[in-house]
Amino acid sequence: MSWFSGFRQQEQEPEPPVKQKSIFSLESIPFIHKEPQPQPSWLPDFHTELNLGWKRRFMLFGMCMLATLICLGMSVFSFSFIVIKPAKFAFFYSMANVFLLASVLVLIGVKPMVQYLIKPQNMIASFAYVISLFLTIYSAIKLKIYLLTIGALVCQLLSIFWFVAGHIPLLKSLIKRSISLIWSL
């Protein structure tokens, strides 16, 4: 071998001829013969949607509060018909409470909200409130039983009062003493 051997052209393999695409073939249609891209999973998108920024949180909070005020206004307007049609008042009032809970849920998040509701001092009142809320909606929409709707609405009002009273320092003890005094009569 000489030192000139490095300059020799090495034999190269001929390239395969380029196949011409016909305008009538399937290859001419875009996206037909491309490699399939892996579909993104819904889980990462769902996870990123749960991590809302504060701007989105306040926008959702505002929308939920607007829906709360609309439903509360509708319940006030239908309050005069409570004797004739309690289901209408109960439905709008309960939906206002659902939107109010949703607005708080948007602000603080699902996990802290659930952790707060299942604390021992809040558990009974929160479960009573949630159960009476859904019972009110179910009895107003599906069952349409007058007395059950009124009873569920009263339970809902009492449980939300009990839940709120638990957060005012002396009000809960005052209510307990008043109930025990009334009960002893």
Coordinates of C-alpha atoms in Angstrom, one line a residue:
M1 CA 0.0 0.0 0.0
S2 CA 1.3 3.4 -0.8
W3 CA 0.6 6.7 0.7
F4 CA -1.5 7.5 -2.4
S5 CA -4.1 4.8 -1.5
G6 CA -5.9 7.1 0.8
F7 CA -6.7 9.4 -2.1
R8 CA -8.3 6.8 -4.2
Q9 CA -12.0 7.0 -4.5
Q10 CA -13.6 4.2 -2.8
E11 CA -16.4 2.4 -4.6
Q12 CA -19.7 3.6 -3.2
E13 CA -22.9 1.7 -3.3
P14 CA -25.4 3.2 -5.6
E15 CA -28.3 4.9 -3.9
P16 CA -31.7 3.3 -4.5
P17 CA -33.8 5.3 -7.0
V18 CA -36.3 7.7 -5.5
K19 CA -39.8 6.5 -6.0
Q20 CA -41.9 9.1 -7.7
K21 CA -45.2 9.8 -5.9
S22 CA -48.3 9.8 -8.1
I23 CA -51.0 12.3 -7.4
F24 CA -53.5 9.4 -7.3
S25 CA -51.6 7.3 -4.7
L26 CA -52.3 7.2 -1.0
E27 CA -48.8 8.5 -0.3
S28 CA -49.8 11.9 -1.7
I29 CA -52.5 12.3 1.0
P30 CA -50.9 14.0 4.0
F31 CA -50.7 12.1 7.3
I32 CA -51.6 8.8 5.8
H33 CA -48.2 7.0 5.9
K34 CA -46.5 8.9 8.7
E35 CA -45.3 7.1 11.7
P36 CA -47.9 7.1 14.4
Q37 CA -47.0 9.5 17.2
P38 CA -47.6 8.2 20.7
Q39 CA -50.8 9.6 22.1
P40 CA -50.3 11.6 25.3
S41 CA -51.9 10.2 28.4
W42 CA -54.8 12.1 30.0
L43 CA -53.2 11.7 33.4
P44 CA -50.4 14.3 32.9
D45 CA -52.8 16.8 31.4
F46 CA -55.2 16.1 34.2
H47 CA -52.5 16.6 36.8
T48 CA -51.3 19.9 35.2
E49 CA -54.9 21.1 35.1
L50 CA -55.3 20.5 38.9
N51 CA -52.3 22.8 39.5
L52 CA -54.1 26.0 38.7
G53 CA -52.3 29.3 38.9
W54 CA -53.7 32.0 41.2
K55 CA -55.1 34.0 38.2
R56 CA -57.2 31.0 37.1
R57 CA -58.2 30.2 40.6
F58 CA -59.6 33.7 41.2
M59 CA -61.4 33.6 37.8
L60 CA -63.0 30.3 38.7
F61 CA -63.8 31.6 42.1
G62 CA -65.5 34.6 40.6
M63 CA -67.5 32.5 38.2
C64 CA -68.7 30.2 41.0
M65 CA -69.5 33.2 43.2
L66 CA -71.5 34.7 40.3
A67 CA -73.4 31.4 39.9
T68 CA -74.0 31.4 43.7
L69 CA -75.5 34.9 43.6
I70 CA -77.7 34.1 40.7
C71 CA -79.0 30.9 42.3
L72 CA -79.4 32.7 45.6
G73 CA -81.4 35.5 43.8
M74 CA -83.6 32.9 42.2
S75 CA -84.2 31.3 45.5
V76 CA -85.2 34.6 47.1
F77 CA -87.6 35.3 44.2
S78 CA -89.1 31.8 44.6
F79 CA -89.4 32.1 48.4
S80 CA -92.9 33.5 48.1
F81 CA -94.0 30.2 46.5
I82 CA -92.5 28.0 49.3
V83 CA -95.9 26.9 50.4
I84 CA -97.0 26.0 46.9
K85 CA -93.8 24.8 45.4
P86 CA -91.0 24.3 47.9
A87 CA -89.0 22.3 45.4
K88 CA -88.2 25.4 43.4
F89 CA -86.9 27.3 46.4
A90 CA -85.0 24.3 47.8
F91 CA -83.4 23.6 44.4
F92 CA -82.1 27.1 43.9
Y93 CA -81.0 27.5 47.5
S94 CA -79.2 24.2 47.4
M95 CA -77.5 25.0 44.1
A96 CA -76.3 28.3 45.6
N97 CA -74.7 26.3 48.4
V98 CA -73.1 23.9 45.9
F99 CA -71.6 26.7 44.0
L100 CA -70.5 28.3 47.2
L101 CA -68.7 25.1 48.2
A102 CA -67.2 24.9 44.7
S103 CA -65.8 28.4 45.0
V104 CA -64.1 27.6 48.3
L105 CA -62.9 24.3 46.8
V106 CA -61.3 26.2 43.9
L107 CA -59.5 28.6 46.2
I108 CA -58.0 26.2 48.8
G109 CA -57.9 22.9 46.7
V110 CA -59.5 19.5 47.0
K111 CA -57.1 17.8 49.5
P112 CA -57.0 20.7 52.1
M113 CA -60.8 21.0 51.8
V114 CA -61.4 17.3 52.4
Q115 CA -58.8 17.3 55.3
Y116 CA -60.6 20.2 56.8
L117 CA -64.0 18.6 56.5
I118 CA -63.0 15.3 58.1
K119 CA -61.4 16.9 61.2
P120 CA -63.0 15.4 64.3
Q121 CA -64.5 18.8 65.3
N122 CA -66.0 19.4 61.8
M123 CA -66.9 15.9 60.7
I124 CA -70.4 15.5 62.1
A125 CA -71.6 19.0 60.9
S126 CA -69.9 18.7 57.5
F127 CA -71.4 15.2 56.8
A128 CA -74.8 16.3 58.0
Y129 CA -74.5 19.4 55.7
V130 CA -73.4 17.5 52.6
I131 CA -75.9 14.7 53.1
S132 CA -78.8 17.1 53.7
L133 CA -77.6 19.2 50.7
F134 CA -77.8 16.3 48.3
L135 CA -81.0 15.0 49.9
T136 CA -82.6 18.4 49.3
I137 CA -81.6 18.4 45.7
Y138 CA -82.6 14.8 45.1
S139 CA -86.0 15.2 46.8
A140 CA -86.7 18.5 45.0
I141 CA -85.8 17.2 41.5
K142 CA -86.4 13.5 41.5
L143 CA -88.8 12.5 44.2
K144 CA -90.8 15.7 44.4
I145 CA -92.2 14.9 47.9
Y146 CA -93.3 18.0 49.6
L147 CA -92.6 17.0 53.3
L148 CA -89.2 15.4 52.5
T149 CA -88.1 18.5 50.6
I150 CA -89.0 20.8 53.5
G151 CA -87.5 18.4 56.0
A152 CA -84.2 18.1 54.0
L153 CA -84.1 21.9 53.6
V154 CA -84.6 22.4 57.4
C155 CA -81.8 19.9 58.1
Q156 CA -79.6 21.7 55.6
L157 CA -80.2 25.1 57.2
L158 CA -79.6 23.7 60.7
S159 CA -76.4 21.8 59.7
I160 CA -74.9 24.9 57.9
F161 CA -75.8 27.0 61.0
W162 CA -74.1 24.3 63.2
F163 CA -71.1 24.2 60.9
V164 CA -70.7 28.0 60.9
A165 CA -71.4 28.2 64.7
G166 CA -68.5 25.9 65.3
H167 CA -66.1 28.5 63.9
I168 CA -67.4 31.3 66.1
P169 CA -65.7 30.9 69.5
L170 CA -68.5 31.1 72.1
L171 CA -71.5 30.6 69.9
K172 CA -71.2 26.8 69.8
S173 CA -71.1 26.5 73.6
L174 CA -74.0 28.9 73.8
I175 CA -76.1 26.8 71.5
K176 CA -75.2 23.6 73.4
R177 CA -76.3 25.2 76.7
S178 CA -79.5 26.6 75.1
I179 CA -80.4 23.2 73.6
S180 CA -79.7 21.4 76.9
L181 CA -81.8 24.0 78.7
I182 CA -84.7 23.6 76.3
W183 CA -84.3 19.8 76.4
S184 CA -84.5 19.8 80.2
L185 CA -87.9 21.5 80.2

